[in-house]
Short mmCIF file of C-alpha atoms in Angstrom, two decimals:
data_model
loop_
_atom_site.label_atom_id
_atom_site.label_comp_id
_atom_site.label_asym_id
_atom_site.label_seq_id
_atom_site.Cartn_x
_atom_site.Cartn_y
_atom_site.Cartn_z
CA UNK A 1063 0.00 0.00 0.00
CA UNK A 1064 1.30 3.47 -0.92
CA UNK A 1065 1.66 5.99 1.86
CA UNK A 1066 -0.63 8.91 1.00
CA UNK A 1067 1.85 11.34 2.56
CA UNK A 1068 4.39 10.27 -0.08
CA UNK A 1069 2.06 11.03 -3.02
CA UNK A 1070 2.05 14.38 -4.88
CA UNK A 1071 0.23 16.97 -2.80
CA UNK A 1072 -0.06 14.69 0.24
CA UNK A 1073 -3.70 13.60 -0.28
CA UNK A 1074 -5.73 12.88 2.81
CA UNK A 1075 -6.76 9.27 3.16
CA UNK A 1076 -10.08 8.52 1.54
CA UNK A 1077 -12.65 10.80 -0.08
CA UNK A 1078 -15.62 11.47 2.11
CA UNK A 1079 -18.20 14.08 2.98
CA UNK A 1080 -17.45 16.22 5.96
CA UNK A 1081 -15.33 19.12 7.23
CA UNK A 1082 -12.06 19.78 5.41
CA UNK A 1083 -11.03 23.12 6.93
CA UNK A 1084 -12.49 25.47 9.52
CA UNK A 1085 -14.75 26.96 6.85
CA UNK A 1086 -15.16 24.30 4.15
CA UNK A 1087 -17.29 21.15 4.22
CA UNK A 1088 -17.50 18.62 1.40
CA UNK A 1089 -20.64 16.82 0.28
CA UNK A 1090 -19.64 14.09 -2.18
CA UNK A 1091 -22.03 13.59 -5.10
CA UNK A 1092 -22.98 10.01 -6.04
CA UNK A 1093 -21.56 10.20 -9.57
CA UNK A 1094 -18.30 8.21 -9.54
CA UNK A 1095 -16.69 7.39 -12.89
CA UNK A 1096 -13.23 7.22 -14.49
CA UNK A 1097 -13.59 10.92 -15.28
CA UNK A 1098 -15.11 12.12 -11.98
CA UNK A 1099 -13.05 9.82 -9.72
CA UNK A 1100 -15.07 9.23 -6.52
CA UNK A 1101 -17.68 11.79 -7.59
CA UNK A 1102 -18.02 15.56 -7.61
CA UNK A 1103 -17.06 17.45 -4.47
CA UNK A 1104 -19.73 20.02 -3.64
CA UNK A 1105 -18.21 22.54 -1.25
CA UNK A 1106 -20.11 24.38 1.49
CA UNK A 1107 -18.11 27.39 2.71
CA UNK A 1108 -19.04 29.66 5.61
CA UNK A 1109 -17.58 31.63 8.48
CA UNK A 1110 -17.85 29.65 11.74
CA UNK A 1111 -20.46 31.97 13.31
CA UNK A 1112 -22.36 33.00 10.19
CA UNK A 1113 -25.97 32.35 9.32
CA UNK A 1114 -25.34 32.04 5.56
CA UNK A 1115 -23.19 29.68 3.48
CA UNK A 1116 -21.76 29.72 -0.03
CA UNK A 1117 -22.13 26.53 -2.06
CA UNK A 1118 -19.53 25.90 -4.76
CA UNK A 1119 -20.48 23.49 -7.59
CA UNK A 1120 -23.87 21.95 -6.71
CA UNK A 1121 -22.89 19.08 -8.99
CA UNK A 1122 -25.05 16.88 -11.21
CA UNK A 1123 -28.82 17.14 -11.50
CA UNK A 1124 -29.45 14.60 -8.75
CA UNK A 1125 -32.37 15.49 -6.48
CA UNK A 1126 -31.07 13.41 -3.58
CA UNK A 1127 -27.65 15.02 -3.74
CA UNK A 1128 -29.04 18.55 -3.94
CA UNK A 1129 -31.33 17.82 -0.99
CA UNK A 1130 -28.37 16.40 0.93
CA UNK A 1131 -26.36 19.59 0.35
CA UNK A 1132 -29.22 21.73 1.61
CA UNK A 1133 -29.77 19.47 4.62
CA UNK A 1134 -26.05 19.63 5.47
CA UNK A 1135 -26.18 23.42 5.42
CA UNK A 1136 -29.32 23.49 7.55
CA UNK A 1137 -27.89 21.07 10.12
CA UNK A 1138 -25.14 23.62 10.70
CA UNK A 1139 -27.77 26.23 11.59
CA UNK A 1140 -27.36 28.09 8.32
CA UNK A 1141 -29.08 28.52 5.01
CA UNK A 1142 -27.61 28.81 1.52
CA UNK A 1143 -26.92 32.43 0.63
CA UNK A 1144 -25.11 32.14 -2.70
CA UNK A 1145 -24.07 29.55 -5.29
CA UNK A 1146 -20.81 29.71 -7.26
CA UNK A 1147 -19.51 27.63 -10.18
CA UNK A 1148 -15.89 26.79 -10.93
CA UNK A 1149 -16.81 25.98 -14.55
CA UNK A 1150 -19.64 24.74 -16.69
CA UNK A 1151 -19.06 20.99 -17.06
CA UNK A 1152 -22.23 19.07 -16.23
CA UNK A 1153 -20.77 17.15 -13.30
CA UNK A 1154 -20.24 20.50 -11.56
CA UNK A 1155 -22.98 22.73 -12.92
CA UNK A 1156 -25.90 20.69 -14.26
CA UNK A 1157 -27.74 20.85 -10.93
CA UNK A 1158 -27.21 24.59 -10.45
CA UNK A 1159 -30.54 25.77 -11.88
CA UNK A 1160 -32.53 23.30 -9.78
CA UNK A 1161 -30.41 24.13 -6.73
CA UNK A 1162 -31.20 27.81 -7.28
CA UNK A 1163 -34.90 26.98 -7.36
CA UNK A 1164 -34.66 24.97 -4.16
CA UNK A 1165 -32.66 27.57 -2.24
CA UNK A 1166 -33.78 30.84 -3.81
CA UNK A 1167 -30.15 31.80 -4.40
CA UNK A 1168 -28.38 33.43 -7.30
CA UNK A 1169 -25.79 31.50 -9.27
CA UNK A 1170 -22.58 33.33 -10.14
CA UNK A 1171 -20.20 32.05 -12.82
CA UNK A 1172 -17.76 33.38 -15.39
CA UNK A 1173 -19.85 32.12 -18.32
CA UNK A 1174 -22.94 34.37 -18.69
CA UNK A 1175 -25.01 31.40 -19.90
CA UNK A 1176 -24.58 29.72 -16.51
CA UNK A 1177 -25.53 32.71 -14.36
CA UNK A 1178 -28.83 33.07 -12.58
CA UNK A 1179 -29.00 36.68 -11.47
CA UNK A 1180 -27.32 39.91 -12.47
CA UNK A 1181 -23.81 39.29 -11.12
CA UNK A 1182 -21.13 37.22 -12.76
CA UNK A 1183 -17.62 36.37 -11.68
CA UNK A 1184 -14.23 37.49 -12.95
CA UNK A 1185 -10.64 37.23 -11.87
CA UNK A 1186 -9.86 39.68 -9.09
CA UNK A 1187 -13.41 39.71 -7.72
CA UNK A 1188 -13.86 39.16 -4.00
CA UNK A 1189 -16.97 37.29 -2.90
CA UNK A 1190 -18.02 38.37 0.60
CA UNK A 1191 -20.82 36.94 2.71
CA UNK A 1192 -21.22 37.62 6.44
CA UNK A 1193 -17.49 37.94 7.02
CA UNK A 1194 -16.49 35.19 4.59
CA UNK A 1195 -13.97 36.25 1.95
CA UNK A 1196 -13.33 34.26 -1.22
CA UNK A 1197 -11.02 35.69 -3.86
CA UNK A 1198 -11.72 34.74 -7.47
CA UNK A 1199 -8.65 33.43 -9.29
CA UNK A 1200 -8.82 33.02 -13.08
CA UNK A 1201 -7.54 29.54 -13.95
CA UNK A 1202 -8.50 28.84 -17.59
CA UNK A 1203 -7.03 25.88 -19.41
CA UNK A 1204 -9.09 22.86 -18.41
CA UNK A 1205 -11.92 24.95 -19.85
CA UNK A 1206 -11.95 28.59 -20.90
CA UNK A 1207 -14.33 29.48 -18.05
CA UNK A 1208 -12.47 27.71 -15.22
CA UNK A 1209 -12.11 29.63 -11.97
CA UNK A 1210 -10.56 28.86 -8.59
CA UNK A 1211 -11.50 30.40 -5.25
CA UNK A 1212 -8.85 31.44 -2.76
CA UNK A 1213 -9.99 31.12 0.85
CA UNK A 1214 -7.31 33.15 2.65
CA UNK A 1215 -8.61 32.59 6.19
CA UNK A 1216 -8.03 28.83 5.75
CA UNK A 1217 -4.93 29.19 3.55
CA UNK A 1218 -6.81 27.08 1.03
CA UNK A 1219 -7.88 27.19 -2.60
CA UNK A 1220 -10.89 25.54 -4.25
CA UNK A 1221 -9.60 24.44 -7.66
CA UNK A 1222 -12.52 22.79 -9.45
CA UNK A 1223 -10.91 20.58 -12.11
CA UNK A 1224 -7.74 22.64 -12.48
CA UNK A 1225 -6.01 20.56 -9.81
CA UNK A 1226 -7.55 17.24 -8.75
CA UNK A 1227 -7.07 15.31 -5.55
CA UNK A 1228 -5.80 12.30 -7.46
CA UNK A 1229 -4.20 11.96 -10.89
CA UNK A 1230 -4.13 14.85 -13.34
CA UNK A 1231 -6.78 16.73 -15.28
CA UNK A 1232 -7.35 17.05 -19.00
CA UNK A 1233 -7.11 20.17 -21.12
CA UNK A 1234 -10.48 20.01 -22.87
CA UNK A 1235 -9.51 21.04 -26.43
CA UNK A 1236 -10.65 23.12 -28.26
CA UNK A 1237 -12.23 25.14 -25.44
CA UNK A 1238 -9.29 24.47 -23.14
CA UNK A 1239 -5.81 25.64 -24.13
CA UNK A 1240 -2.51 24.31 -22.82
CA UNK A 1241 -0.78 27.70 -22.70
CA UNK A 1242 -3.61 29.06 -20.57
CA UNK A 1243 -3.46 25.99 -18.35
CA UNK A 1244 0.27 26.33 -17.72
CA UNK A 1245 -0.23 30.00 -16.85
CA UNK A 1246 -3.01 28.99 -14.44
CA UNK A 1247 -0.78 26.46 -12.71
CA UNK A 1248 1.89 29.13 -12.30
CA UNK A 1249 -0.75 31.46 -10.86
CA UNK A 1250 -1.72 28.81 -8.33
CA UNK A 1251 1.93 28.24 -7.50
CA UNK A 1252 2.23 31.94 -6.72
CA UNK A 1253 -0.62 31.57 -4.22
CA UNK A 1254 1.35 28.86 -2.44
CA UNK A 1255 4.58 30.87 -2.42
CA UNK A 1256 3.33 34.42 -1.89
CA UNK A 1257 0.03 33.93 -0.04
CA UNK A 1258 0.76 30.90 2.10
CA UNK A 1259 -1.84 28.60 0.55
CA UNK A 1260 -1.17 25.04 1.67
CA UNK A 1261 -4.49 23.21 1.15
CA UNK A 1262 -6.18 22.28 -2.13
CA UNK A 1263 -9.94 21.67 -2.01
CA UNK A 1264 -10.42 19.98 -5.41
CA UNK A 1265 -13.50 19.33 -7.50
CA UNK A 1266 -12.78 15.59 -7.40
CA UNK A 1267 -10.71 13.38 -5.17
CA UNK A 1268 -9.24 13.89 -1.70
CA UNK A 1269 -8.12 17.14 -0.11
CA UNK A 1270 -4.43 17.88 -0.66
CA UNK A 1271 -2.37 19.19 2.24
CA UNK A 1272 0.67 20.21 0.18
CA UNK A 1273 -0.65 22.66 -2.39
CA UNK A 1274 2.78 23.70 -3.62
CA UNK A 1275 3.88 20.09 -4.05
CA UNK A 1276 0.71 19.33 -6.02
CA UNK A 1277 1.15 22.29 -8.38
CA UNK A 1278 4.84 21.56 -8.89
CA UNK A 1279 3.93 17.96 -9.75
CA UNK A 1280 1.34 19.16 -12.26
CA UNK A 1281 3.84 21.48 -13.94
CA UNK A 1282 6.45 18.73 -14.15
CA UNK A 1283 3.88 16.26 -15.47
CA UNK A 1284 2.77 18.66 -18.19
CA UNK A 1285 6.37 19.30 -19.25
CA UNK A 1286 7.01 15.56 -19.41
CA UNK A 1287 3.85 14.84 -21.43
CA UNK A 1288 4.63 17.68 -23.82
CA UNK A 1289 8.10 16.25 -24.44
CA UNK A 1290 6.57 12.80 -25.02
CA UNK A 1291 4.09 14.18 -27.55
CA UNK A 1292 6.88 16.03 -29.36
CA UNK A 1293 8.93 12.82 -29.50
CA UNK A 1294 5.92 10.87 -30.78
CA UNK A 1295 5.47 13.33 -33.64
CA UNK A 1296 9.18 13.16 -34.46
CA UNK A 1297 8.91 9.34 -34.55
CA UNK A 1298 6.18 9.49 -37.19
CA UNK A 1299 2.84 9.83 -35.38
CA UNK A 1300 0.62 12.03 -37.50
CA UNK A 1301 -2.79 12.03 -35.82
CA UNK A 1302 -3.87 12.72 -32.26
CA UNK A 1303 -5.11 9.14 -32.01
CA UNK A 1304 -1.69 7.80 -33.01
CA UNK A 1305 -0.03 10.04 -30.44
CA UNK A 1306 -2.41 8.82 -27.70
CA UNK A 1307 -1.65 5.18 -28.52
CA UNK A 1308 2.08 5.95 -28.38
CA UNK A 1309 2.19 8.17 -25.29
CA UNK A 1310 -0.69 6.78 -23.22
CA UNK A 1311 -0.13 3.08 -23.89
CA UNK A 1312 0.02 2.37 -20.14
CA UNK A 1313 -3.20 4.29 -19.38
CA UNK A 1314 -6.63 2.64 -19.10
CA UNK A 1315 -8.23 2.82 -22.56
CA UNK A 1316 -11.44 4.19 -21.02
CA UNK A 1317 -9.45 7.40 -20.46
CA UNK A 1318 -8.09 7.63 -24.01
CA UNK A 1319 -10.88 9.92 -25.30
CA UNK A 1320 -10.03 12.44 -22.58
CA UNK A 1321 -6.33 11.94 -23.27
CA UNK A 1322 -6.94 12.69 -26.94
CA UNK A 1323 -8.44 16.07 -26.04
CA UNK A 1324 -5.30 16.89 -24.08
CA UNK A 1325 -3.09 15.65 -26.92
CA UNK A 1326 -4.89 17.92 -29.38
CA UNK A 1327 -4.26 20.82 -27.01
CA UNK A 1328 -0.60 19.83 -26.74
CA UNK A 1329 -0.21 19.56 -30.51
CA UNK A 1330 -1.78 22.98 -30.93
CA UNK A 1331 0.64 24.39 -28.33
CA UNK A 1332 3.63 22.81 -30.09
CA UNK A 1333 2.50 24.19 -33.46
CA UNK A 1334 1.97 27.67 -32.04
CA UNK A 1335 5.51 27.62 -30.66
CA UNK A 1336 7.04 26.24 -33.86
CA UNK A 1337 8.11 22.98 -32.24
CA UNK A 1338 6.37 20.59 -34.66
#
């Protein structure tokens, strides 16, 4: 058995619903899959003595899960005051409209098509609710609308799919772009170096207690994969499918379609930089 403390980012053992920091509680959605890992993490964030909570990523359109999130908030003596989205993929955002109906809350997101209410979200915004402060960090790359939320009081960051609790994420070409993703990882690394962030609250998988180690691993992994793709092209691979078969031969084939999206993003990046 591998010691979790020895893995990139130092993941906490297991993935479960419950408190993760002084202000953040996870409610795990029942939608496990090769792409969603154990399921979507729906985050409830609130100041310890507040009456209102922020919910980040209500998750899939699953009535039982949405009801469970609301019940978890209410058991803490609070009610939902606001809903935020890290990005628009269905496993994070499909339930948002129904959740808004159930809670009477607005939904804020970067993508205007996902918003319910007048206010959106953009990098540099600060979301405040009864003393809670969440700073919006633009982290495009996985998707063009991906955001992270810096929770300074807990020295934590909610990363959606930009950094996962286990494994690595895909760059969802053509909407996602590798150059943007690398810039986003560097932005997150700056939070760990300059702002003291040490905890990653991901959209899937366990909480990570070494945020800097996780981001450094992601950057190194991306550099390695990019070099592998470049080598595959030099060896004669001409299509993204051929590159996937060459580079991802040791990866479960159920993940190859996602890998091909990332390969297309990598090929585009290499072409833009004159490397292939």
